[in-house]
Amino acid sequence: MNKILIRAVFIFLITMVITSATTSSVNAMADYYYDSNGRLVQVELLTGEIIEYQYDQNGNMISKVTKRLSNSYPYTFGSEQGANNWFYQVWNGLKYEDMVWDSQKARWQGKYSWDVITDKWMHPDTNNTVLKWVAPHKGYINIKGNVKKHPINRLGDGVKVKIMKNNVKMWPESDWQLIEGNDGIGVSHNINLNVAEGDSIYFILNQNGDISYDATIWNPIITFKESYVSEFGNQQGVNNWFYQSWNGTKYEDMVWDSQNTRWRGGHAWNLITKEWLHPDTNDTVLKWVAPRTGSINIKGKVSKHPINLLGDGVKVKIMKNNTKIWPAQDWTFIKGDDSVGVIHNVNVNVTAGDQIYFILNKIIDLSYDATLWNPTISYFQ
């Protein structure tokens, strides 16, 4: 039986698949963001690192800074179960069992010879090989990663993978995701879900049929994000989100409409639901309050609701306290028939208590102004 060689020197060809600011390819190794002049301003890597580029007035790059999401849990290999909330296990068909550390080979070993996790690859055997992450607190998480065959194991019948939250499958939609035996590019996952403290996320690797040539590379990263949709409910301030309107002079809290399960402002169409927002004479506003001092990334897309693709459109902006931080001009206009929308990706420093406002304006006519906008906020270092 041909197996992966443990001690070897490998040269890896890393294929970077470029994605636009409006979509993310399932096979993407990184996300690339450009400004209105077509200049690269940010790259987000699967490792959780963010690379920022800044330019002078002549378009010359003047700085390149690498940062890391501070509330992220990249899979980091080590000899201790539970370090950074990661565990090394197998699934025997009935239950999960912890692997044992093999100090001689510096890797984790399950019951069978090829139930193995190393710092470079995983390998299944009769049992499935499993990475487990345990949520340290409740919240809304993003799980991003790429699964592919190891460069010197691109033969055989391939492997199968899936992601579970406790006993519920989160990815893929089918029972398993097949990684073909010769697949050196792999398949990417990028999913969002809510977790409670103590929830377990399982990354499960199955041999498919034959364990030959099954060494697999899988380095997931989990990041906590702030999202109003994940915390939407009948209370103001849950997870730092508030539902308001702007009357031209001040912000006012909306009132919960229990009959229609949505927030309502001072006018009939000042509304926020879990799916969409709608302005009226007053602007409709989502507000987030910074729980601590730091640097945050504000990412999202604004588009018209698919059944409201008429009218004169809406306009939007993001404020930090009394200062506009997006867009560069006064407002961004979303046309009445714009179902594709506009992306924002903004980095800004905040002090505990700073307020971030996502403001939706009707332009002139409030007809057909239902708008999709689900921003996410992440702290980074």
Short mmCIF file of C-alpha atoms in Angstrom, two decimals:
data_model
loop_
_atom_site.label_atom_id
_atom_site.label_comp_id
_atom_site.label_asym_id
_atom_site.label_seq_id
_atom_site.Cartn_x
_atom_site.Cartn_y
_atom_site.Cartn_z
CA MET A 1 0.00 0.00 0.00
CA ASN A 2 1.42 3.38 -1.01
CA LYS A 3 1.36 5.93 1.76
CA ILE A 4 2.50 9.47 2.25
CA LEU A 5 6.19 9.87 3.07
CA ILE A 6 6.58 11.53 6.44
CA ARG A 7 10.01 13.08 5.93
CA ALA A 8 10.28 14.83 2.61
CA VAL A 9 10.83 18.24 1.14
CA PHE A 10 7.82 19.58 -0.69
CA ILE A 11 7.46 22.46 -3.10
CA PHE A 12 3.92 23.76 -3.05
CA LEU A 13 2.35 25.63 -5.92
CA ILE A 14 -0.29 27.84 -4.39
CA THR A 15 -3.01 28.71 -6.85
CA MET A 16 -4.75 31.93 -5.92
CA VAL A 17 -8.25 32.27 -7.31
CA ILE A 18 -9.24 35.91 -7.49
CA THR A 19 -12.76 36.83 -6.46
CA SER A 20 -14.56 40.09 -7.05
CA ALA A 21 -15.97 42.36 -4.38
CA THR A 22 -19.48 41.20 -5.15
CA THR A 23 -19.08 37.45 -4.95
CA SER A 24 -16.93 34.75 -3.43
CA SER A 25 -15.95 31.70 -5.44
CA VAL A 26 -16.40 28.32 -3.82
CA ASN A 27 -12.82 27.55 -4.78
CA ALA A 28 -11.35 30.87 -3.65
CA MET A 29 -8.10 30.84 -1.67
CA ALA A 30 -8.47 34.53 -0.81
CA ASP A 31 -10.93 37.40 -1.19
CA TYR A 32 -9.72 40.50 -3.05
CA TYR A 33 -11.26 43.97 -2.70
CA TYR A 34 -10.73 46.93 -5.04
CA ASP A 35 -11.62 50.62 -4.82
CA SER A 36 -13.56 52.58 -7.44
CA ASN A 37 -10.31 53.21 -9.34
CA GLY A 38 -9.59 49.49 -9.67
CA ARG A 39 -6.77 49.50 -7.10
CA LEU A 40 -6.32 46.55 -4.77
CA VAL A 41 -7.11 47.79 -1.25
CA GLN A 42 -7.53 44.61 0.78
CA VAL A 43 -6.84 40.88 0.65
CA GLU A 44 -8.40 38.45 3.13
CA LEU A 45 -6.58 35.14 3.43
CA LEU A 46 -7.98 31.84 4.69
CA THR A 47 -5.48 32.10 7.56
CA GLY A 48 -7.50 35.01 9.00
CA GLU A 49 -4.93 37.59 7.96
CA ILE A 50 -6.00 40.86 6.34
CA ILE A 51 -3.54 42.70 4.07
CA GLU A 52 -4.33 46.39 3.56
CA TYR A 53 -2.92 48.59 0.78
CA GLN A 54 -2.93 52.40 0.83
CA TYR A 55 -2.15 54.81 -2.03
CA ASP A 56 -1.19 58.46 -2.41
CA GLN A 57 -3.10 60.97 -4.57
CA ASN A 58 -1.12 59.87 -7.63
CA GLY A 59 -2.09 56.23 -7.21
CA ASN A 60 1.27 55.05 -5.91
CA MET A 61 1.17 52.44 -3.16
CA ILE A 62 2.55 53.94 0.05
CA SER A 63 1.86 51.20 2.58
CA LYS A 64 1.11 47.51 2.93
CA VAL A 65 -0.01 46.36 6.37
CA THR A 66 -0.87 42.83 7.51
CA LYS A 67 -3.38 42.41 10.34
CA ARG A 68 -5.21 39.47 11.89
CA LEU A 69 -8.80 39.07 13.02
CA SER A 70 -8.56 39.17 16.82
CA ASN A 71 -11.66 37.10 17.55
CA SER A 72 -10.68 34.26 15.24
CA TYR A 73 -9.68 30.67 15.88
CA PRO A 74 -7.53 29.37 13.02
CA TYR A 75 -6.70 25.69 13.26
CA THR A 76 -3.21 25.67 14.79
CA PHE A 77 -1.57 22.29 15.23
CA GLY A 78 -0.09 21.37 18.60
CA SER A 79 0.53 18.56 21.07
CA GLU A 80 -2.20 19.54 23.54
CA GLN A 81 -5.90 18.69 23.29
CA GLY A 82 -8.05 21.83 23.62
CA ALA A 83 -5.37 24.41 22.83
CA ASN A 84 -7.08 27.43 21.22
CA ASN A 85 -10.32 25.38 21.52
CA TRP A 86 -9.17 22.69 19.03
CA PHE A 87 -9.30 18.93 19.64
CA TYR A 88 -8.03 15.91 17.66
CA GLN A 89 -10.43 12.99 17.47
CA VAL A 90 -11.84 10.03 15.56
CA TRP A 91 -15.43 8.95 14.96
CA ASN A 92 -15.91 5.20 15.31
CA GLY A 93 -19.49 5.11 14.07
CA LEU A 94 -20.97 5.50 17.56
CA LYS A 95 -19.01 8.21 19.33
CA TYR A 96 -16.09 10.63 19.10
CA GLU A 97 -12.86 9.60 20.84
CA ASP A 98 -9.76 11.67 21.55
CA MET A 99 -6.60 10.73 19.68
CA VAL A 100 -3.31 10.11 21.49
CA TRP A 101 -0.21 12.23 20.96
CA ASP A 102 2.67 10.32 19.33
CA SER A 103 5.73 12.20 20.59
CA GLN A 104 8.14 10.14 18.49
CA LYS A 105 6.46 11.13 15.21
CA ALA A 106 5.07 14.47 16.48
CA ARG A 107 1.50 13.75 15.40
CA TRP A 108 -1.89 12.61 16.68
CA GLN A 109 -2.76 8.93 16.37
CA GLY A 110 -6.15 7.20 16.52
CA LYS A 111 -6.99 3.54 17.07
CA TYR A 112 -6.04 2.45 13.55
CA SER A 113 -2.68 2.92 11.84
CA TRP A 114 -3.80 5.65 9.46
CA ASP A 115 -6.14 7.59 11.74
CA VAL A 116 -3.57 10.39 11.79
CA ILE A 117 -3.43 14.19 12.13
CA THR A 118 -0.09 15.93 11.51
CA ASP A 119 0.88 19.58 11.19
CA LYS A 120 0.62 19.27 7.39
CA TRP A 121 -2.20 16.80 6.67
CA MET A 122 -4.95 14.51 7.98
CA HIS A 123 -5.56 10.88 7.04
CA PRO A 124 -8.61 8.66 7.71
CA ASP A 125 -8.72 4.91 8.32
CA THR A 126 -11.54 2.57 9.35
CA ASN A 127 -12.58 5.39 11.67
CA ASN A 128 -13.19 8.91 10.42
CA THR A 129 -10.53 11.45 11.36
CA VAL A 130 -11.96 14.55 13.06
CA LEU A 131 -10.92 18.07 13.99
CA LYS A 132 -13.20 19.49 16.70
CA TRP A 133 -13.58 23.11 17.79
CA VAL A 134 -15.57 24.09 20.90
CA ALA A 135 -17.23 27.53 21.08
CA PRO A 136 -15.84 29.53 24.04
CA HIS A 137 -18.95 31.74 24.14
CA LYS A 138 -22.20 32.33 22.27
CA GLY A 139 -22.21 34.29 19.04
CA TYR A 140 -22.38 34.35 15.27
CA ILE A 141 -19.46 32.63 13.55
CA ASN A 142 -18.01 32.32 10.08
CA ILE A 143 -16.32 29.02 9.14
CA LYS A 144 -13.98 29.35 6.19
CA GLY A 145 -11.56 26.85 4.71
CA ASN A 146 -10.40 24.74 1.78
CA VAL A 147 -10.13 20.94 1.54
CA LYS A 148 -7.82 19.29 -1.01
CA LYS A 149 -5.65 16.22 -1.51
CA HIS A 150 -2.00 16.38 -0.45
CA PRO A 151 0.43 16.98 -3.37
CA ILE A 152 2.04 13.52 -3.16
CA ASN A 153 -1.22 11.62 -2.53
CA ARG A 154 -3.17 12.55 -5.67
CA LEU A 155 -4.33 9.05 -6.50
CA GLY A 156 -6.95 6.66 -5.17
CA ASP A 157 -10.72 6.98 -4.87
CA GLY A 158 -10.63 10.28 -2.98
CA VAL A 159 -12.12 11.22 0.38
CA LYS A 160 -15.40 12.58 1.73
CA VAL A 161 -15.78 15.50 4.14
CA LYS A 162 -18.50 17.30 6.07
CA ILE A 163 -18.93 19.84 8.87
CA MET A 164 -21.24 19.19 11.83
CA LYS A 165 -22.50 21.45 14.60
CA ASN A 166 -23.14 19.05 17.47
CA ASN A 167 -25.35 16.42 15.78
CA VAL A 168 -26.53 18.58 12.85
CA LYS A 169 -24.77 18.75 9.47
CA MET A 170 -23.91 22.31 8.43
CA TRP A 171 -22.04 21.62 5.18
CA PRO A 172 -22.42 20.49 2.41
CA GLU A 173 -26.09 20.38 1.39
CA SER A 174 -25.63 16.76 0.31
CA ASP A 175 -24.60 14.05 2.77
CA TRP A 176 -20.90 14.46 2.02
CA GLN A 177 -18.57 16.58 -0.12
CA LEU A 178 -16.41 14.35 -2.32
CA ILE A 179 -12.78 15.36 -2.87
CA GLU A 180 -11.55 13.46 -5.91
CA GLY A 181 -8.34 11.47 -5.61
CA ASN A 182 -6.41 13.84 -7.90
CA ASP A 183 -7.92 17.11 -6.62
CA GLY A 184 -5.07 19.46 -5.75
CA ILE A 185 -7.23 22.62 -5.93
CA GLY A 186 -9.92 21.47 -3.56
CA VAL A 187 -13.31 22.73 -2.48
CA SER A 188 -13.84 25.79 -0.28
CA HIS A 189 -16.48 26.30 2.37
CA ASN A 190 -17.67 29.63 3.74
CA ILE A 191 -20.62 29.27 6.12
CA ASN A 192 -22.20 31.37 8.87
CA LEU A 193 -24.10 30.08 11.88
CA ASN A 194 -25.02 30.81 15.48
CA VAL A 195 -23.38 28.95 18.35
CA ALA A 196 -23.98 28.69 22.07
CA GLU A 197 -21.14 28.38 24.56
CA GLY A 198 -19.91 24.79 24.48
CA ASP A 199 -21.25 23.92 21.02
CA SER A 200 -18.94 21.59 19.10
CA ILE A 201 -18.02 22.05 15.44
CA TYR A 202 -16.71 18.86 13.81
CA PHE A 203 -14.61 18.72 10.61
CA ILE A 204 -14.95 15.09 9.54
CA LEU A 205 -12.75 13.25 7.03
CA ASN A 206 -13.92 9.88 5.64
CA GLN A 207 -11.90 7.38 3.56
CA ASN A 208 -14.70 7.02 0.94
CA GLY A 209 -13.91 3.37 0.18
CA ASP A 210 -10.17 2.72 0.10
CA ILE A 211 -7.70 4.36 2.51
CA SER A 212 -4.85 4.42 -0.04
CA TYR A 213 -3.52 7.91 -0.94
CA ASP A 214 -5.98 9.66 1.43
CA ALA A 215 -3.70 12.34 2.95
CA THR A 216 -5.74 15.56 2.92
CA ILE A 217 -5.01 19.22 3.64
CA TRP A 218 -7.72 21.04 5.63
CA ASN A 219 -6.99 24.17 7.66
CA PRO A 220 -10.30 25.78 8.69
CA ILE A 221 -10.56 29.13 10.42
CA ILE A 222 -13.46 30.19 12.65
CA THR A 223 -14.21 33.86 13.30
CA PHE A 224 -16.82 35.47 15.54
CA LYS A 225 -18.74 38.27 13.83
CA GLU A 226 -21.36 40.79 14.92
CA SER A 227 -24.54 40.57 12.81
CA TYR A 228 -27.97 42.01 13.52
CA VAL A 229 -29.71 39.14 11.68
CA SER A 230 -28.19 36.57 14.03
CA GLU A 231 -29.44 38.47 17.08
CA PHE A 232 -32.70 39.83 15.68
CA GLY A 233 -35.49 39.83 18.26
CA ASN A 234 -37.77 41.96 20.38
CA GLN A 235 -35.13 43.60 22.59
CA GLN A 236 -32.99 46.65 21.88
CA GLY A 237 -29.26 46.25 22.49
CA VAL A 238 -28.92 42.48 22.25
CA ASN A 239 -25.30 41.78 21.24
CA ASN A 240 -24.85 45.55 20.83
CA TRP A 241 -27.47 46.04 18.06
CA PHE A 242 -30.21 48.70 18.16
CA TYR A 243 -33.13 49.49 15.81
CA GLN A 244 -33.73 53.19 15.23
CA SER A 245 -34.89 55.96 12.93
CA TRP A 246 -33.39 59.39 12.18
CA ASN A 247 -35.84 62.29 12.04
CA GLY A 248 -33.34 64.86 10.76
CA THR A 249 -32.46 66.02 14.26
CA LYS A 250 -31.91 62.95 16.40
CA TYR A 251 -31.96 59.16 16.48
CA GLU A 252 -34.99 57.53 18.11
CA ASP A 253 -35.50 53.91 19.16
CA MET A 254 -38.11 51.98 17.21
CA VAL A 255 -40.91 50.07 18.96
CA TRP A 256 -41.36 46.31 18.72
CA ASP A 257 -44.46 45.24 16.76
CA SER A 258 -45.24 41.83 18.27
CA GLN A 259 -48.11 41.15 15.87
CA ASN A 260 -45.88 41.44 12.80
CA THR A 261 -42.61 40.46 14.57
CA ARG A 262 -40.70 43.54 13.41
CA TRP A 263 -39.49 46.95 14.54
CA ARG A 264 -41.55 50.03 13.66
CA GLY A 265 -40.57 53.72 13.71
CA GLY A 266 -42.65 56.90 13.83
CA HIS A 267 -44.05 56.43 10.31
CA ALA A 268 -45.84 53.47 8.75
CA TRP A 269 -42.94 52.28 6.60
CA ASN A 270 -40.05 52.90 8.98
CA LEU A 271 -39.51 49.16 9.41
CA ILE A 272 -36.78 46.66 10.25
CA THR A 273 -37.47 42.94 9.90
CA LYS A 274 -35.08 40.01 10.07
CA GLU A 275 -34.96 39.96 6.25
CA TRP A 276 -35.18 43.59 5.14
CA LEU A 277 -35.28 47.29 6.08
CA HIS A 278 -37.60 50.01 4.73
CA PRO A 279 -37.36 53.82 5.06
CA ASP A 280 -40.15 56.38 5.29
CA THR A 281 -40.15 60.14 5.93
CA ASN A 282 -37.54 59.33 8.56
CA ASP A 283 -34.43 57.35 7.70
CA THR A 284 -34.33 53.77 8.96
CA VAL A 285 -31.20 52.98 11.00
CA LEU A 286 -29.33 49.97 12.35
CA LYS A 287 -26.99 50.95 15.18
CA TRP A 288 -24.11 48.94 16.65
CA VAL A 289 -22.28 50.04 19.82
CA ALA A 290 -18.64 49.02 20.25
CA PRO A 291 -18.24 46.83 23.35
CA ARG A 292 -14.50 47.51 23.57
CA THR A 293 -11.71 49.62 22.10
CA GLY A 294 -9.97 48.29 19.00
CA SER A 295 -9.94 48.13 15.21
CA ILE A 296 -12.96 46.74 13.39
CA ASN A 297 -13.81 45.58 9.89
CA ILE A 298 -17.32 46.43 8.64
CA LYS A 299 -18.36 44.29 5.73
CA GLY A 300 -21.67 43.92 3.92
CA LYS A 301 -23.75 44.29 0.78
CA VAL A 302 -26.75 46.54 0.15
CA SER A 303 -29.29 45.62 -2.55
CA LYS A 304 -32.98 46.00 -3.28
CA HIS A 305 -35.31 43.24 -2.14
CA PRO A 306 -36.14 40.85 -5.04
CA ILE A 307 -39.87 41.65 -4.90
CA ASN A 308 -39.29 45.43 -4.68
CA LEU A 309 -37.24 45.99 -7.86
CA LEU A 310 -39.07 49.17 -8.86
CA GLY A 311 -39.22 52.80 -7.75
CA ASP A 312 -36.56 55.50 -7.58
CA GLY A 313 -34.22 53.47 -5.38
CA VAL A 314 -32.68 54.25 -2.00
CA LYS A 315 -29.46 55.76 -0.70
CA VAL A 316 -27.28 54.54 2.15
CA LYS A 317 -24.30 55.52 4.27
CA ILE A 318 -22.37 54.41 7.36
CA MET A 319 -21.54 56.79 10.21
CA LYS A 320 -19.23 56.47 13.19
CA ASN A 321 -20.78 58.74 15.79
CA ASN A 322 -21.16 62.00 13.81
CA THR A 323 -18.59 61.23 11.10
CA LYS A 324 -19.35 59.52 7.79
CA ILE A 325 -16.99 56.60 7.12
CA TRP A 326 -18.61 55.22 3.95
CA PRO A 327 -18.96 56.06 1.07
CA ALA A 328 -16.43 58.69 -0.01
CA GLN A 329 -19.27 60.80 -1.43
CA ASP A 330 -22.32 61.89 0.58
CA TRP A 331 -24.37 58.75 -0.12
CA THR A 332 -24.28 55.54 -2.12
CA PHE A 333 -27.28 55.18 -4.42
CA ILE A 334 -28.97 51.81 -4.89
CA LYS A 335 -31.12 51.92 -8.02
CA GLY A 336 -34.70 50.75 -7.87
CA ASP A 337 -34.00 47.60 -9.88
CA ASP A 338 -30.60 46.80 -8.33
CA SER A 339 -30.74 43.23 -7.04
CA VAL A 340 -26.93 42.84 -7.25
CA GLY A 341 -26.15 45.69 -4.89
CA VAL A 342 -23.05 47.45 -3.63
CA ILE A 343 -20.34 46.04 -1.36
CA HIS A 344 -18.77 47.91 1.54
CA ASN A 345 -15.60 46.79 3.30
CA VAL A 346 -14.43 49.41 5.80
CA ASN A 347 -11.77 49.34 8.53
CA VAL A 348 -11.97 51.86 11.36
CA ASN A 349 -10.71 52.32 14.92
CA VAL A 350 -13.30 52.47 17.70
CA THR A 351 -13.36 53.28 21.39
CA ALA A 352 -15.70 51.40 23.72
CA GLY A 353 -19.11 53.07 23.38
CA ASP A 354 -18.59 54.40 19.85
CA GLN A 355 -21.70 54.07 17.70
CA ILE A 356 -21.79 52.77 14.13
CA TYR A 357 -24.92 53.77 12.18
CA PHE A 358 -26.16 52.04 9.02
CA ILE A 359 -28.56 54.60 7.52
CA LEU A 360 -31.18 53.94 4.83
CA ASN A 361 -32.87 56.90 3.07
CA LYS A 362 -35.86 56.81 0.71
CA ILE A 363 -34.49 59.44 -1.73
CA ILE A 364 -37.90 60.93 -2.74
CA ASP A 365 -40.56 58.25 -3.14
CA LEU A 366 -40.82 55.50 -0.52
CA SER A 367 -42.58 53.05 -2.84
CA TYR A 368 -40.78 49.72 -3.41
CA ASP A 369 -37.97 50.63 -0.99
CA ALA A 370 -37.53 47.30 0.85
CA THR A 371 -33.76 46.80 1.07
CA LEU A 372 -31.47 43.90 1.99
CA TRP A 373 -28.58 44.91 4.25
CA ASN A 374 -26.90 42.54 6.69
CA PRO A 375 -23.57 44.06 7.77
CA THR A 376 -21.07 42.05 9.81
CA ILE A 377 -18.49 43.55 12.16
CA SER A 378 -15.24 41.87 13.25
CA TYR A 379 -12.42 43.05 15.50
CA PHE A 380 -8.88 42.59 14.17
CA GLN A 381 -5.35 43.19 15.41
#
